Amino acid sequence: MSYDREVVQKSLREKIRRAAASAIAEDDVWKKYNMQAIPAERVVRHRYNPRTRQFYKDETIVKIEKEPFTHGAMRHCYRMKKLATPPQSASNHRFHSYGWSRALNYVAKCYLNEDGTIDTSQHGSDSVLTDIILQYEAAHWAEEFNKSDPPKKVDFIRAYALEFVDRPGKPMFAVERFIAGNDSYG
């Protein structure tokens, strides 16, 4: 079977244009919170690899609200934005205005001390990392369950930890993508 390279390239360009137009048309559900005005922060991301059972670190930048939007008995939840691809250097002073209008929405959760302050202890950081490991374990078992072809499949969204290295105590937050609408994910 032969392909006309120009026709294939033109078709691919058109598909990319449609996808980009669709993405631009989607309205940011957090637009009303003016997160672009929040200063960006440098963080170290801790991603877990369930095969090696190790965490891997890389540096990125985020914008996170100063006040939680909700809380439970043990944790506060914050709205957060993270760029899909950070600039070459997170220490670059220009990252404060680096394409935040299209940044993805996340929820960042931190453990609390009894007095309601963010837990910056080693125990607090270990608790966040344990949460991430458990999320990956749950995803593994969901995958196994789904192999039995249940009427409704189970899925877990990927989570990771962020260490706010420029804040006092270097607090650790568990982070996962924000999914608008019905919460049917683990």
mmCIF file of C-alpha atoms in Angstrom:
data_model
loop_
_atom_site.group_PDB
_atom_site.id
_atom_site.type_symbol
_atom_site.label_atom_id
_atom_site.label_comp_id
_atom_site.label_asym_id
_atom_site.label_seq_id
_atom_site.Cartn_x
_atom_site.Cartn_y
_atom_site.Cartn_z
ATOM 1 C CA MET A 1 0.000 0.000 0.000
ATOM 2 C CA SER A 2 1.455 3.396 -0.946
ATOM 3 C CA TYR A 3 0.835 6.691 0.810
ATOM 4 C CA ASP A 4 0.992 10.179 -0.641
ATOM 5 C CA ARG A 5 3.235 11.912 1.865
ATOM 6 C CA GLU A 6 1.738 15.375 1.220
ATOM 7 C CA VAL A 7 -1.821 14.090 1.739
ATOM 8 C CA VAL A 8 -0.847 12.356 4.989
ATOM 9 C CA GLN A 9 0.982 15.453 6.281
ATOM 10 C CA LYS A 10 -1.946 17.712 5.347
ATOM 11 C CA SER A 11 -4.386 15.374 7.120
ATOM 12 C CA LEU A 12 -2.173 15.271 10.202
ATOM 13 C CA ARG A 13 -1.853 19.078 10.289
ATOM 14 C CA GLU A 14 -5.640 19.414 10.060
ATOM 15 C CA LYS A 15 -6.162 16.954 12.909
ATOM 16 C CA ILE A 16 -3.652 18.866 15.062
ATOM 17 C CA ARG A 17 -5.399 22.175 14.264
ATOM 18 C CA ARG A 18 -8.803 20.729 15.243
ATOM 19 C CA ALA A 19 -7.397 19.308 18.485
ATOM 20 C CA ALA A 20 -5.733 22.628 19.341
ATOM 21 C CA ALA A 21 -8.929 24.570 18.588
ATOM 22 C CA SER A 22 -10.896 22.192 20.790
ATOM 23 C CA ALA A 23 -8.418 22.586 23.650
ATOM 24 C CA ILE A 24 -8.497 26.383 23.353
ATOM 25 C CA ALA A 25 -12.314 26.386 23.288
ATOM 26 C CA GLU A 26 -12.509 24.498 26.586
ATOM 27 C CA ASP A 27 -12.953 26.990 29.361
ATOM 28 C CA ASP A 28 -10.803 26.711 32.467
ATOM 29 C CA VAL A 29 -13.130 25.876 35.378
ATOM 30 C CA TRP A 30 -10.692 27.705 37.700
ATOM 31 C CA LYS A 31 -10.494 30.866 35.610
ATOM 32 C CA LYS A 32 -12.520 32.801 38.189
ATOM 33 C CA TYR A 33 -9.789 32.247 40.816
ATOM 34 C CA ASN A 34 -7.253 34.322 38.815
ATOM 35 C CA MET A 35 -4.450 31.870 39.439
ATOM 36 C CA GLN A 36 -2.281 33.573 36.805
ATOM 37 C CA ALA A 37 -1.753 36.375 39.357
ATOM 38 C CA ILE A 38 -0.294 33.981 41.970
ATOM 39 C CA PRO A 39 3.525 33.927 42.078
ATOM 40 C CA ALA A 40 5.100 30.738 40.706
ATOM 41 C CA GLU A 41 7.084 28.487 43.026
ATOM 42 C CA ARG A 42 9.921 26.074 42.388
ATOM 43 C CA VAL A 43 9.203 22.523 43.566
ATOM 44 C CA VAL A 44 10.777 19.097 43.466
ATOM 45 C CA ARG A 45 8.423 16.458 42.126
ATOM 46 C CA HIS A 46 8.683 12.936 43.559
ATOM 47 C CA ARG A 47 7.288 10.372 41.111
ATOM 48 C CA TYR A 48 6.938 6.745 42.148
ATOM 49 C CA ASN A 49 7.890 3.860 39.892
ATOM 50 C CA PRO A 50 5.989 0.746 41.059
ATOM 51 C CA ARG A 51 8.275 -1.583 39.074
ATOM 52 C CA THR A 52 11.466 -0.439 40.796
ATOM 53 C CA ARG A 53 9.658 0.630 43.984
ATOM 54 C CA GLN A 54 11.643 3.858 44.011
ATOM 55 C CA PHE A 55 10.881 7.550 43.812
ATOM 56 C CA TYR A 56 12.465 9.660 41.101
ATOM 57 C CA LYS A 57 12.882 13.413 41.440
ATOM 58 C CA ASP A 58 12.748 16.270 38.978
ATOM 59 C CA GLU A 59 12.289 20.005 39.300
ATOM 60 C CA THR A 60 9.293 21.946 38.012
ATOM 61 C CA ILE A 61 7.236 25.041 38.805
ATOM 62 C CA VAL A 62 3.683 25.508 40.059
ATOM 63 C CA LYS A 63 1.211 28.151 41.133
ATOM 64 C CA ILE A 64 -0.773 27.249 44.242
ATOM 65 C CA GLU A 65 -3.347 29.215 46.211
ATOM 66 C CA LYS A 66 -2.222 30.493 49.597
ATOM 67 C CA GLU A 67 -5.456 29.437 51.296
ATOM 68 C CA PRO A 68 -7.069 25.977 51.058
ATOM 69 C CA PHE A 69 -10.374 25.714 49.216
ATOM 70 C CA THR A 70 -11.518 22.851 51.448
ATOM 71 C CA HIS A 71 -10.239 20.614 54.214
ATOM 72 C CA GLY A 72 -10.875 17.449 56.116
ATOM 73 C CA ALA A 73 -9.918 16.339 59.600
ATOM 74 C CA MET A 74 -6.326 15.568 58.554
ATOM 75 C CA ARG A 75 -5.565 17.533 55.375
ATOM 76 C CA HIS A 76 -6.047 20.823 53.549
ATOM 77 C CA CYS A 77 -6.756 20.922 49.791
ATOM 78 C CA TYR A 78 -5.423 23.649 47.519
ATOM 79 C CA ARG A 79 -6.046 24.587 43.904
ATOM 80 C CA MET A 80 -2.828 24.363 41.923
ATOM 81 C CA LYS A 81 -1.625 24.856 38.359
ATOM 82 C CA LYS A 82 1.361 23.088 36.843
ATOM 83 C CA LEU A 83 2.768 23.568 33.393
ATOM 84 C CA ALA A 84 2.824 20.448 31.260
ATOM 85 C CA THR A 85 6.367 21.288 30.166
ATOM 86 C CA PRO A 86 8.317 23.593 32.462
ATOM 87 C CA PRO A 87 10.981 25.950 31.157
ATOM 88 C CA GLN A 88 14.530 24.587 30.815
ATOM 89 C CA SER A 89 15.437 25.916 34.253
ATOM 90 C CA ALA A 90 12.977 26.358 37.087
ATOM 91 C CA SER A 91 15.425 28.887 38.540
ATOM 92 C CA ASN A 92 14.846 31.130 35.511
ATOM 93 C CA HIS A 93 13.262 34.371 36.777
ATOM 94 C CA ARG A 94 10.910 34.553 33.751
ATOM 95 C CA PHE A 95 8.908 31.465 34.771
ATOM 96 C CA HIS A 96 6.443 33.623 36.725
ATOM 97 C CA SER A 97 4.699 34.522 33.452
ATOM 98 C CA TYR A 98 5.522 31.408 31.420
ATOM 99 C CA GLY A 99 2.283 30.345 29.664
ATOM 100 C CA TRP A 100 0.100 29.896 32.745
ATOM 101 C CA SER A 101 -3.177 30.595 30.938
ATOM 102 C CA ARG A 102 -3.167 27.014 29.556
ATOM 103 C CA ALA A 103 -1.619 25.278 32.582
ATOM 104 C CA LEU A 104 -3.376 22.154 33.858
ATOM 105 C CA ASN A 105 -5.483 22.118 37.044
ATOM 106 C CA TYR A 106 -4.417 20.011 40.017
ATOM 107 C CA VAL A 107 -5.453 19.460 43.628
ATOM 108 C CA ALA A 108 -2.638 19.552 46.180
ATOM 109 C CA LYS A 109 -3.215 18.017 49.619
ATOM 110 C CA CYS A 110 -1.066 18.450 52.709
ATOM 111 C CA TYR A 111 -1.235 16.919 56.158
ATOM 112 C CA LEU A 112 -1.982 19.147 59.137
ATOM 113 C CA ASN A 113 -0.628 19.463 62.636
ATOM 114 C CA GLU A 114 -3.136 19.464 65.504
ATOM 115 C CA ASP A 115 -3.108 23.281 65.482
ATOM 116 C CA GLY A 116 -4.155 23.362 61.801
ATOM 117 C CA THR A 117 -0.742 24.358 60.376
ATOM 118 C CA ILE A 118 0.921 22.425 57.552
ATOM 119 C CA ASP A 119 2.874 19.430 58.846
ATOM 120 C CA THR A 120 6.479 19.930 57.710
ATOM 121 C CA SER A 121 7.875 17.098 59.836
ATOM 122 C CA GLN A 122 9.557 13.984 58.474
ATOM 123 C CA HIS A 123 6.447 12.072 59.533
ATOM 124 C CA GLY A 124 4.277 14.407 57.424
ATOM 125 C CA SER A 125 6.525 13.926 54.365
ATOM 126 C CA ASP A 126 6.596 10.159 54.889
ATOM 127 C CA SER A 127 2.793 10.111 55.108
ATOM 128 C CA VAL A 128 2.500 11.887 51.743
ATOM 129 C CA LEU A 129 4.963 9.469 50.105
ATOM 130 C CA THR A 130 3.072 6.517 51.578
ATOM 131 C CA ASP A 131 -0.158 7.922 50.108
ATOM 132 C CA ILE A 132 1.492 7.989 46.669
ATOM 133 C CA ILE A 133 2.694 4.385 47.002
ATOM 134 C CA LEU A 134 -0.806 3.286 48.061
ATOM 135 C CA GLN A 135 -2.324 5.108 45.068
ATOM 136 C CA TYR A 136 -0.094 3.091 42.738
ATOM 137 C CA GLU A 137 -0.901 -0.152 44.578
ATOM 138 C CA ALA A 138 -4.620 0.597 44.230
ATOM 139 C CA ALA A 139 -4.110 1.310 40.509
ATOM 140 C CA HIS A 140 -2.374 -2.066 40.129
ATOM 141 C CA TRP A 141 -5.246 -3.920 41.805
ATOM 142 C CA ALA A 142 -7.799 -1.961 39.777
ATOM 143 C CA GLU A 143 -6.006 -3.108 36.642
ATOM 144 C CA GLU A 144 -6.136 -6.717 37.856
ATOM 145 C CA PHE A 145 -9.841 -6.366 38.679
ATOM 146 C CA ASN A 146 -10.560 -4.893 35.236
ATOM 147 C CA LYS A 147 -9.047 -7.984 33.601
ATOM 148 C CA SER A 148 -12.116 -9.911 34.817
ATOM 149 C CA ASP A 149 -14.232 -7.706 32.509
ATOM 150 C CA PRO A 150 -16.549 -6.224 35.172
ATOM 151 C CA PRO A 151 -19.646 -4.264 34.098
ATOM 152 C CA LYS A 152 -17.952 -1.040 35.309
ATOM 153 C CA LYS A 153 -14.198 -0.695 35.164
ATOM 154 C CA VAL A 154 -12.221 0.944 37.970
ATOM 155 C CA ASP A 155 -9.462 3.472 37.378
ATOM 156 C CA PHE A 156 -7.138 5.525 39.561
ATOM 157 C CA ILE A 157 -5.563 8.785 38.516
ATOM 158 C CA ARG A 158 -1.811 9.098 38.787
ATOM 159 C CA ALA A 159 -0.547 10.983 41.810
ATOM 160 C CA TYR A 160 2.835 12.250 42.877
ATOM 161 C CA ALA A 161 4.387 14.298 45.668
ATOM 162 C CA LEU A 162 5.643 17.874 45.477
ATOM 163 C CA GLU A 163 8.229 19.243 47.868
ATOM 164 C CA PHE A 164 8.092 23.037 48.197
ATOM 165 C CA VAL A 165 11.838 23.489 48.568
ATOM 166 C CA ASP A 166 11.817 27.276 48.980
ATOM 167 C CA ARG A 167 9.276 27.306 51.827
ATOM 168 C CA PRO A 168 10.228 26.999 55.487
ATOM 169 C CA GLY A 169 10.270 23.315 56.506
ATOM 170 C CA LYS A 170 10.039 22.218 52.826
ATOM 171 C CA PRO A 171 6.439 20.915 53.105
ATOM 172 C CA MET A 172 5.382 17.906 51.026
ATOM 173 C CA PHE A 173 2.023 17.800 49.210
ATOM 174 C CA ALA A 174 0.253 14.905 47.470
ATOM 175 C CA VAL A 175 -0.906 16.053 44.016
ATOM 176 C CA GLU A 176 -3.354 14.687 41.469
ATOM 177 C CA ARG A 177 -5.082 16.093 38.391
ATOM 178 C CA PHE A 178 -8.343 17.904 39.016
ATOM 179 C CA ILE A 179 -11.236 16.254 37.198
ATOM 180 C CA ALA A 180 -14.308 18.443 36.862
ATOM 181 C CA GLY A 181 -17.704 16.858 37.324
ATOM 182 C CA ASN A 182 -18.608 13.509 38.797
ATOM 183 C CA ASP A 183 -15.775 11.974 40.853
ATOM 184 C CA SER A 184 -15.678 8.391 39.604
ATOM 185 C CA TYR A 185 -11.926 8.031 40.012
ATOM 186 C CA GLY A 186 -10.042 6.706 43.030
#
